[in-house]
Coordinates of C-alpha atoms and ligand atoms in Angstrom, one line a residue:
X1 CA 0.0 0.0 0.0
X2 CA 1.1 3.7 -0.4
X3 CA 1.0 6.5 1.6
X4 CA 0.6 10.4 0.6
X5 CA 2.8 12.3 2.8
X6 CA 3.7 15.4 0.7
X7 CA 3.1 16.9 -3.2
X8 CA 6.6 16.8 -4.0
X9 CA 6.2 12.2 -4.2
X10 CA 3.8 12.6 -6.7
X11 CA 4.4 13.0 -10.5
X12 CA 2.5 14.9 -13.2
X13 CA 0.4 12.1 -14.3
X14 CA -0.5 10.9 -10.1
X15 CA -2.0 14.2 -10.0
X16 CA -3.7 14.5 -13.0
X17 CA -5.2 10.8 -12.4
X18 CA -6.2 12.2 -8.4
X19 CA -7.7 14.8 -10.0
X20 CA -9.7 12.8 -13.2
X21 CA -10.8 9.8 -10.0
X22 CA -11.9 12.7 -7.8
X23 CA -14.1 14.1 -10.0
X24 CA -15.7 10.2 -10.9
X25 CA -16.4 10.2 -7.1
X26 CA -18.7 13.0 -6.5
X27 CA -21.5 11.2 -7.0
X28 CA -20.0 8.0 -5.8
X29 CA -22.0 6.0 -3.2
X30 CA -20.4 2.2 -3.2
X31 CA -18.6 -0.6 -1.6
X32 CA -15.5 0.1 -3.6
X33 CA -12.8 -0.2 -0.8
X34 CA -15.3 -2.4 1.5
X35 CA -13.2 -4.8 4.3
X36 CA -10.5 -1.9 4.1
X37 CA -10.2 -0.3 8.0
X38 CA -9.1 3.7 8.5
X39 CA -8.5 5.8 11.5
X40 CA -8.6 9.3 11.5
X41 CA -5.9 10.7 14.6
X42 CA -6.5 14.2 14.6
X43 CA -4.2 16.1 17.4
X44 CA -4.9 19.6 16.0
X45 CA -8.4 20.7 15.7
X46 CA -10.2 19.9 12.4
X47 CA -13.4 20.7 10.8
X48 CA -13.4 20.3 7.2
X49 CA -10.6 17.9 6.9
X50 CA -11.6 15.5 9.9
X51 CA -15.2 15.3 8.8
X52 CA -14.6 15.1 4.6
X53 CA -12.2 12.1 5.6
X54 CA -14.7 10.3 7.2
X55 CA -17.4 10.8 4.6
X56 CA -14.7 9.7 1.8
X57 CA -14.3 6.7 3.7
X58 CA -17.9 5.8 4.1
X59 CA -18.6 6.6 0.3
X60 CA -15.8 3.7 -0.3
X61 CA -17.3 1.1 1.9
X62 CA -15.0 1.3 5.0
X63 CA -15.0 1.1 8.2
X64 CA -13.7 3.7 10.1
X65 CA -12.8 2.9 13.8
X66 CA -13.3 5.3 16.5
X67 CA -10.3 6.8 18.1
X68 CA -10.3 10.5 19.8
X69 CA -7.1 11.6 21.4
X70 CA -8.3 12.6 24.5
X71 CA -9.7 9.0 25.3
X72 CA -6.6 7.4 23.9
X73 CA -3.1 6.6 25.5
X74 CA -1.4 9.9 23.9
X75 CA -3.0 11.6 27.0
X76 CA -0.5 9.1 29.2
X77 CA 2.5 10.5 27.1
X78 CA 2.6 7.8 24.2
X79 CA 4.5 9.7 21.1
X80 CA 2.6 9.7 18.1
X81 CA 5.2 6.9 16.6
X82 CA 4.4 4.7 19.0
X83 CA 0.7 5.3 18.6
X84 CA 0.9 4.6 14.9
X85 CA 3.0 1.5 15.4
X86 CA 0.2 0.1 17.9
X87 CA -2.1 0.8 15.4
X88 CA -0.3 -0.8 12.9
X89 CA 0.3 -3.8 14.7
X90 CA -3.8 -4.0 15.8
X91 CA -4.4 -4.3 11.4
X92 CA -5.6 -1.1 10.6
X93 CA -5.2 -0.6 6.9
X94 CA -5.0 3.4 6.6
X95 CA -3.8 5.8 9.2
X96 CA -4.8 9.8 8.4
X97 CA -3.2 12.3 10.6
X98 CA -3.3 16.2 11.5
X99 CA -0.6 16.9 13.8
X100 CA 0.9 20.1 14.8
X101 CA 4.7 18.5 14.4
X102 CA 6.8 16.9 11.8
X103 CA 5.8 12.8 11.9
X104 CA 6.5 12.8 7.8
X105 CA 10.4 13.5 9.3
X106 CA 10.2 11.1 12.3
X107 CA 8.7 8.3 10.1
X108 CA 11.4 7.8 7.9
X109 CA 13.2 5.1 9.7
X110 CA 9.7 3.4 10.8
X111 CA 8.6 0.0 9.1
X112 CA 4.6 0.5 9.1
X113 CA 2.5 -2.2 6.7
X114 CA -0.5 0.9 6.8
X115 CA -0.7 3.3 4.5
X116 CA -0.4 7.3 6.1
X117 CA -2.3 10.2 4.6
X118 CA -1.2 13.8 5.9
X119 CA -4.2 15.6 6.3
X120 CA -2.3 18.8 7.4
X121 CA 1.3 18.8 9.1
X122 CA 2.5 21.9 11.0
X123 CA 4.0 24.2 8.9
X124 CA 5.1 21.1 6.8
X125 CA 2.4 20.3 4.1
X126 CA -1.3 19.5 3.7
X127 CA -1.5 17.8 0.2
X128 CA -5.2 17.0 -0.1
X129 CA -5.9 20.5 0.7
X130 CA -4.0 21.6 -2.5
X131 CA -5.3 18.7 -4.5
X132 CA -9.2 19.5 -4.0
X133 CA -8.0 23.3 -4.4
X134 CA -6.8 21.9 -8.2
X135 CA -9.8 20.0 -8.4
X136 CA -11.9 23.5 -7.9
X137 CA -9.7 25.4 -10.1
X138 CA -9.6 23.3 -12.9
X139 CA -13.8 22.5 -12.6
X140 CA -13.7 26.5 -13.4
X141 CA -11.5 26.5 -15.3
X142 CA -11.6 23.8 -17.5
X143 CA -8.1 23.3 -17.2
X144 CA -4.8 24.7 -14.8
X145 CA -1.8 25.1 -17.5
X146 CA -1.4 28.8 -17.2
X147 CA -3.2 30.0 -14.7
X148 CA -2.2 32.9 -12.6
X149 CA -2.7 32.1 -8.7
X150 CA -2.2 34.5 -6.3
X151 CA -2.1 33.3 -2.5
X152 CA -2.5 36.1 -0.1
X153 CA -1.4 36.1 3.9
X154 CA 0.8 34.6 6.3
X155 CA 2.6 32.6 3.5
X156 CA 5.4 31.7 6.5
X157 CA 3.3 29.6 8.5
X158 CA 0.9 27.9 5.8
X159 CA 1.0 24.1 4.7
X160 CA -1.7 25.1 2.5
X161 CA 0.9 27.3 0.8
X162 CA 3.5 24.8 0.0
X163 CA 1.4 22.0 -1.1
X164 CA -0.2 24.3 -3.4
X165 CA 3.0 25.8 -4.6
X166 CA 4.1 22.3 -5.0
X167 CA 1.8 21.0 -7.1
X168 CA 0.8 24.3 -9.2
X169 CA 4.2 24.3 -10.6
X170 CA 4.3 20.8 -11.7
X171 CA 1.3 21.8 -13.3
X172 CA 2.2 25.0 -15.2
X173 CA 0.5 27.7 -12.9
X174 CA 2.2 30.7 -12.2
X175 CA 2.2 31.1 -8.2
X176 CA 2.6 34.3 -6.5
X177 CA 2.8 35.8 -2.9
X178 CA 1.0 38.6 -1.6
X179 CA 0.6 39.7 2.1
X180 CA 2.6 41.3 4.8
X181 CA 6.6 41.8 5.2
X182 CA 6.2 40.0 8.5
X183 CA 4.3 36.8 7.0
X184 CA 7.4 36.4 4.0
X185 CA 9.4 33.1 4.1
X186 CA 12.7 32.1 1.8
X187 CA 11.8 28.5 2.3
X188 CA 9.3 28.4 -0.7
X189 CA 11.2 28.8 -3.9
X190 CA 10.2 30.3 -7.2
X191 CA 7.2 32.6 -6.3
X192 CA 7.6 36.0 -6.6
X193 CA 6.3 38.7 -4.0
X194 CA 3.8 40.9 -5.7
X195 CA 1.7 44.0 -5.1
X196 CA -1.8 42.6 -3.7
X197 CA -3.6 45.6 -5.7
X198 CA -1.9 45.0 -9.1
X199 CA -2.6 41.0 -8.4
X200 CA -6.3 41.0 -8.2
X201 CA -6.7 42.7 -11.2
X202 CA -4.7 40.3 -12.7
X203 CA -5.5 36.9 -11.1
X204 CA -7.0 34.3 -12.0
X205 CA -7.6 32.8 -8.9
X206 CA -7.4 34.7 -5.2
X207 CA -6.2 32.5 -2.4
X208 CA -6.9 33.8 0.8
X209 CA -4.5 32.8 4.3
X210 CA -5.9 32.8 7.7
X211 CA -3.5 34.1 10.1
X212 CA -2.0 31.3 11.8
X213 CA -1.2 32.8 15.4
X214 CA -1.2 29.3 16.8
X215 CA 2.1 29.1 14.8
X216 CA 3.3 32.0 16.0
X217 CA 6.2 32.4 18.7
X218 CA 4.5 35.3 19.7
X219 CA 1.7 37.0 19.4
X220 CA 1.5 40.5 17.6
X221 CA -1.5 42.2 15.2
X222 CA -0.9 43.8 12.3
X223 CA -2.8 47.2 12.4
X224 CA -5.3 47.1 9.8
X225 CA -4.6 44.2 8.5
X226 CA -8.4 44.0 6.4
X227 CA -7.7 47.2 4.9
X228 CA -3.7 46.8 3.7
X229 CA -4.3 42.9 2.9
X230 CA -7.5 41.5 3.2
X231 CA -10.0 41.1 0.2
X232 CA -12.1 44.0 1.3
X233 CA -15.1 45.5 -1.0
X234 CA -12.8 47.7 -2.9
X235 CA -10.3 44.7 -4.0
X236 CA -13.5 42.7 -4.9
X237 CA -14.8 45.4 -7.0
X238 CA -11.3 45.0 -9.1
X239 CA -11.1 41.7 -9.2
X240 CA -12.0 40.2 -12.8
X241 CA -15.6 38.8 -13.5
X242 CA -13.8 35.4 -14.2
X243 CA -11.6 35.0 -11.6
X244 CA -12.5 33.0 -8.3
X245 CA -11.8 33.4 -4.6
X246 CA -10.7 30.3 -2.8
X247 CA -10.0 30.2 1.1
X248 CA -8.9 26.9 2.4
X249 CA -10.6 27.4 6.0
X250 CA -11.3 28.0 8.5
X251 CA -12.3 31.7 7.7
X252 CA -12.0 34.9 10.2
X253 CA -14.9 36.8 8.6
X254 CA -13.8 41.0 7.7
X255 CA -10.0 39.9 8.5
X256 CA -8.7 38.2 5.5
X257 CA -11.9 38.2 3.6
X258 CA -15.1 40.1 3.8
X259 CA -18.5 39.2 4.0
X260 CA -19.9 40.5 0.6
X261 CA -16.8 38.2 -0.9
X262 CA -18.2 35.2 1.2
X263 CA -21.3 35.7 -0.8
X264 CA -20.0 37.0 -4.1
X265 CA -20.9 34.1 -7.1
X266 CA -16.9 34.1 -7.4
X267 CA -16.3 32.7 -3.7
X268 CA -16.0 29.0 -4.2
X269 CA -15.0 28.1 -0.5
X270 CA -18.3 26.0 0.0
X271 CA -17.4 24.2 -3.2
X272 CA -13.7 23.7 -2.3
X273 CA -15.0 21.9 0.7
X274 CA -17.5 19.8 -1.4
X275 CA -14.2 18.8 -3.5
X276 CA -12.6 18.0 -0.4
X277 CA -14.8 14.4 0.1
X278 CA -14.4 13.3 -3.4
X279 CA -10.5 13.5 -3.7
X280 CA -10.1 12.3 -0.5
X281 CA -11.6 9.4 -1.8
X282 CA -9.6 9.1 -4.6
X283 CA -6.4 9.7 -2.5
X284 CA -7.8 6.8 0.4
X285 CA -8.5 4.6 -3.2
X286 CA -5.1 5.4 -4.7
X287 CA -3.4 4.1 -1.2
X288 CA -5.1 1.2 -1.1
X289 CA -4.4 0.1 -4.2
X290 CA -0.4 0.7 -3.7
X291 CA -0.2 3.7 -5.7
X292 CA -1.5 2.5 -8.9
X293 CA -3.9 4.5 -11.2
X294 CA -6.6 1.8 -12.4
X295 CA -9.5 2.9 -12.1
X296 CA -12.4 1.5 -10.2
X297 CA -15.1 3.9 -10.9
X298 CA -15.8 5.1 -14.1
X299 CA -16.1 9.3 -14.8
Ligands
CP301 N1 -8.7 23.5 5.5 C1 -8.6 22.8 6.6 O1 -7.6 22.1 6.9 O2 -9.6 23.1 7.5 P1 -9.8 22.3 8.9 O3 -8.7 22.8 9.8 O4 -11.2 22.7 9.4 O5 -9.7 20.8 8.6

């Protein structure tokens, strides 16, 4: 079995298959990965990600076991390695995990037979995030060769960020950065820091950042920060009829985004999150079947 850890393992053609197996599960009701067990450790909070997981794996026919963190041994001091191994060893098939650390680093010594999905990582990465925001663009779209993306916040602290960045290149997007001086990172390569007024003329698609002060050392507000960075009423009224706004969640309403773009025809964050079951779906399929791209349900 296979495991999706970050963008960078997968290839051109993985993504474009994801994407093409996502889109054959929206609809998908079935017993197409029935007899196959998951368990969802979540140790950060989780909405969207926690729940969508759980409804992809009922759509497939599995069963999902219960497990919450504050019922389990991690609250006796068992390290997140040694709760996957034990979970491992009890025959669980799939393993997905939000963690506020770096277990994609920690792992790569451990012999597991399960397959783990990253369903967010610390600052590290949060691939499905970036695959369902493909799958939303390129709905719109029809297509994501040449696309001009603009992704707009605390770029230094988002895994959201560099999964996106990630796979948009390998795709042939152009990425670029937009936000404040304090939120800039060297770590991401090959974006280029833009003016946020020129860029939503321009865009094709707006990303939106919440600011991530639980990554923060410490704590400081930027003064103003809807009015110098966020997607206000004025910036909507230049972006372009055609573009879209995406936001990956959770939103802080009339900080990063107002509330006349939450209900602007152009906001596709309700839509994102729709996404969000289906390719989780096709990334719990494409684990269980080692990696492979034959395809079990037809588009
Ligand atoms: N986008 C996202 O990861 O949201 P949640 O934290 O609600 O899962």
């Amino acid at each position: 079995m296979a495991s999706l850890v970050s963008i960078k393992q997968l290839d051109v053609h993985t993504i474009e298959w994801l994407l093409q197996n996502a889109q054959s599960f929206v609809d998908y009701h079935g017993d197409a990965r029935k007899g196959y067990s998951v368990v969802h450790l979540f140790f950060e909070p989780s909405t969207r990600t926690h729940l969508s997981f759980q409804m992809a794996a009922q759509r497939l026919g599995m069963e999902i076991l219960d497990f919450s963190i504050d019922q389990s041994s991690v609250n006796k001091g068992e390290s997140v390695i040694d709760t996957l191994q034990t979970i491992d060893a009890i025959g669980v098939d799939l393993a997905v995990i939000r963690d506020g650390g770096d277990w994609p680093a920690l792992l790569v010594n451990e012999k597991l037979n399960m397959s783990l999905v990253n369903a967010g990582s610390g600052t590290f990465e949060h691939p499905t995030q970036a695959l369902l925001d493909a799958l939303t663009m390129q709905q719109h779209f029809g297509s994501l060769s040449g696309l001009t993306v603009t992704i707009v916040g605390d770029i230094a602290h988002s895994r959201v960020a560099r999964s996106n960045v990630y796979l948009l290149h390998k795709m042939g997007v152009t990425v670029q950065f937009a936000g404040p001086e304090a939120y800039k990172t060297t770590h991401i390569e090959n974006v280029e820091w833009v003016d946020f007024d020129e860029a939503v003329t321009q865009s094709d698609v707006i990303m939106m950042l919440r600011i991530q002060h639980e990554r923060h050392a410490e704590h400081y507000e930027i003064a103003d920060y809807h009015g110098r960075f966020g997607l206000n009423k004025a910036r909507l009224n230049m972006m372009r009829k055609d573009a879209i706004i995406l936001h990956p969640g959770p939103v802080n309403r009339n900080v990063e985004i107002c509330d006349e773009a939450m209900a602007d025809p152009r906001c596709k964050i309700l839509t994102q999150v729709k996404n969000g079951v289906a390719v989780r779906m096709a990334v719990l399929d494409w684990c269980l079947q080692g990696g492979s791209d034959e395809k079990l349900v037809s588009a």
